[in-house]
CSV table of N, CA and C in Angstrom, one decimal:
chain,number,residue,atom,x,y,z
V,1,UNK,N,0.7,-1.2,0.0
V,1,UNK,CA,0.1,-0.1,0.3
V,1,UNK,C,0.9,1.4,-0.1
V,2,UNK,N,0.3,2.1,-0.5
V,2,UNK,CA,1.0,3.6,-0.6
V,2,UNK,C,0.2,5.0,0.1
V,3,UNK,N,0.2,5.4,0.5
V,3,UNK,CA,-0.3,6.6,1.4
V,3,UNK,C,0.4,7.8,0.9
V,4,UNK,N,-0.3,8.8,1.2
V,4,UNK,CA,0.1,10.3,0.6
V,4,UNK,C,0.1,10.9,2.1
V,5,UNK,N,1.3,11.7,2.6
V,5,UNK,CA,1.3,12.3,3.8
V,5,UNK,C,0.3,13.2,4.3
V,6,UNK,N,-0.6,13.6,3.0
V,6,UNK,CA,-1.6,14.3,3.0
V,6,UNK,C,-2.8,13.5,4.2
V,7,UNK,N,-2.7,12.3,4.1
V,7,UNK,CA,-3.9,11.6,4.5
V,7,UNK,C,-3.5,10.9,5.6
V,8,UNK,N,-2.4,11.1,6.1
V,8,UNK,CA,-1.6,9.8,7.0
V,8,UNK,C,-2.5,10.1,8.5
V,9,UNK,N,-3.4,11.1,9.2
V,9,UNK,CA,-3.6,11.1,10.0
V,9,UNK,C,-4.8,9.9,10.0
V,10,UNK,N,-5.7,10.0,8.8
V,10,UNK,CA,-6.8,9.0,8.4
V,10,UNK,C,-6.3,7.9,8.8
V,11,UNK,N,-5.0,7.6,7.9
V,11,UNK,CA,-4.7,6.2,7.9
V,11,UNK,C,-4.4,5.8,9.3
V,12,UNK,N,-3.6,6.5,10.0
V,12,UNK,CA,-3.6,5.9,11.3
V,12,UNK,C,-4.8,5.7,12.4
V,13,UNK,N,-5.6,6.8,11.9
V,13,UNK,CA,-6.6,6.5,12.8
V,13,UNK,C,-7.8,5.3,12.9
V,14,UNK,N,-7.7,4.9,11.1
V,14,UNK,CA,-8.2,3.6,10.6
V,14,UNK,C,-7.3,2.4,10.9
V,15,UNK,N,-5.6,2.3,11.2
V,15,UNK,CA,-5.1,1.6,11.6
V,15,UNK,C,-5.6,0.9,12.8
V,16,UNK,N,-5.7,2.1,13.9
V,16,UNK,CA,-5.6,1.9,15.0
V,16,UNK,C,-7.2,1.2,15.3
V,17,UNK,N,-8.3,1.4,14.5
V,17,UNK,CA,-9.3,0.8,14.5
V,17,UNK,C,-9.4,-0.7,14.0
V,18,UNK,N,-8.6,-0.8,13.3
V,18,UNK,CA,-8.7,-2.1,12.7
V,18,UNK,C,-7.5,-3.2,13.7
V,19,UNK,N,-6.6,-2.2,14.2
V,19,UNK,CA,-5.7,-3.2,15.6
V,19,UNK,C,-6.8,-3.6,16.8
V,20,UNK,N,-7.6,-2.5,17.1
V,20,UNK,CA,-8.6,-2.6,18.2
V,20,UNK,C,-9.7,-3.9,18.0
V,21,UNK,N,-10.0,-3.8,16.3
V,21,UNK,CA,-11.4,-5.1,16.2
V,21,UNK,C,-10.7,-5.3,14.9
V,22,UNK,N,-10.2,-6.4,15.1
V,22,UNK,CA,-9.3,-7.4,13.7
V,22,UNK,C,-10.7,-8.3,13.0
V,23,UNK,N,-11.7,-8.2,13.4
V,23,UNK,CA,-12.7,-8.4,12.8
V,23,UNK,C,-13.4,-7.9,11.7
V,24,UNK,N,-13.0,-6.4,11.6
V,24,UNK,CA,-13.6,-5.6,10.6
V,24,UNK,C,-13.1,-5.8,9.1
V,25,UNK,N,-11.6,-6.6,9.4
V,25,UNK,CA,-10.9,-6.3,8.0
V,25,UNK,C,-11.1,-8.0,7.3
V,26,UNK,N,-10.7,-8.0,6.4
V,26,UNK,CA,-10.5,-9.3,5.8
V,26,UNK,C,-9.4,-9.9,5.3
V,27,UNK,N,-8.1,-9.5,6.2
V,27,UNK,CA,-6.8,-9.7,5.8
V,27,UNK,C,-6.0,-9.4,7.2
V,28,UNK,N,-5.0,-9.8,7.2
V,28,UNK,CA,-4.1,-9.6,8.3
V,28,UNK,C,-3.3,-8.5,8.2
V,29,UNK,N,-2.5,-8.0,9.1
V,29,UNK,CA,-1.4,-6.9,9.0
V,29,UNK,C,-0.2,-7.5,8.7
V,30,UNK,N,0.6,-6.5,8.0
V,30,UNK,CA,2.0,-7.0,7.6
V,30,UNK,C,2.8,-6.8,8.7
V,31,UNK,N,4.0,-7.3,8.7
V,31,UNK,CA,4.9,-6.9,9.7
V,31,UNK,C,5.5,-5.5,9.0
V,32,UNK,N,5.7,-5.5,7.6
V,32,UNK,CA,6.5,-4.2,7.0
V,32,UNK,C,5.7,-3.2,7.7
V,33,UNK,N,4.2,-3.1,7.8
V,33,UNK,CA,3.7,-1.9,7.9
V,33,UNK,C,3.6,-1.7,9.4
V,34,UNK,N,3.2,-2.7,10.2
V,34,UNK,CA,3.7,-2.3,11.8
V,34,UNK,C,5.1,-1.6,12.2
V,35,UNK,N,6.4,-2.2,11.1
V,35,UNK,CA,7.3,-1.4,11.4
V,35,UNK,C,7.3,0.2,10.8
V,36,UNK,N,6.4,0.3,9.7
V,36,UNK,CA,6.4,1.7,9.3
V,36,UNK,C,5.8,2.7,10.4
V,37,UNK,N,4.6,2.0,11.1
V,37,UNK,CA,4.0,2.6,11.8
V,37,UNK,C,4.6,3.4,13.0
V,38,UNK,N,5.2,2.4,13.7
V,38,UNK,CA,6.5,2.5,14.5
V,38,UNK,C,7.0,3.7,13.9
V,39,UNK,N,7.8,3.7,12.9
V,39,UNK,CA,9.0,4.4,12.2
V,39,UNK,C,8.0,6.1,12.5
V,40,UNK,N,6.8,6.1,11.8
V,40,UNK,CA,6.0,6.9,11.5
V,40,UNK,C,5.6,7.8,13.2
V,41,UNK,N,5.2,6.9,14.2
V,41,UNK,CA,5.0,7.4,14.9
V,41,UNK,C,6.1,8.0,16.1
V,42,UNK,N,7.3,7.4,15.7
V,42,UNK,CA,8.4,8.2,16.3
V,42,UNK,C,8.9,9.4,15.7
V,43,UNK,N,8.5,9.5,14.2
V,43,UNK,CA,8.6,10.8,13.7
V,43,UNK,C,7.6,11.7,14.2
V,44,UNK,N,6.1,11.4,14.4
V,44,UNK,CA,5.5,12.2,15.0
V,44,UNK,C,5.9,12.9,16.3
V,45,UNK,N,6.6,11.9,17.0
V,45,UNK,CA,6.8,12.4,18.8
V,45,UNK,C,7.9,13.2,18.7
V,46,UNK,N,8.9,13.1,17.7
V,46,UNK,CA,9.4,14.2,17.2
V,46,UNK,C,9.2,15.5,17.0
V,47,UNK,N,8.1,15.8,16.4
V,47,UNK,CA,7.8,16.7,15.7
V,47,UNK,C,8.4,17.0,14.3
V,48,UNK,N,8.9,15.9,14.1
V,48,UNK,CA,9.6,16.3,12.3
V,48,UNK,C,8.6,16.1,11.8
V,49,UNK,N,8.7,17.3,10.7
V,49,UNK,CA,7.4,17.2,9.7
V,49,UNK,C,7.8,16.4,8.1
V,50,UNK,N,8.5,15.3,8.2
V,50,UNK,CA,8.5,14.3,7.3
V,50,UNK,C,7.4,13.5,6.9
């Protein structure tokens, strides 16, 4: 999947819902995605605009 930085807040909100309610999606979460989410979260915590 590819995401624009313009809608990352929505992507992250939906990802949080998918993690809380795994039955709402019909596929699993890839390890690569989890790594990317952790990286994005760390950048946001540092107020990095990337």
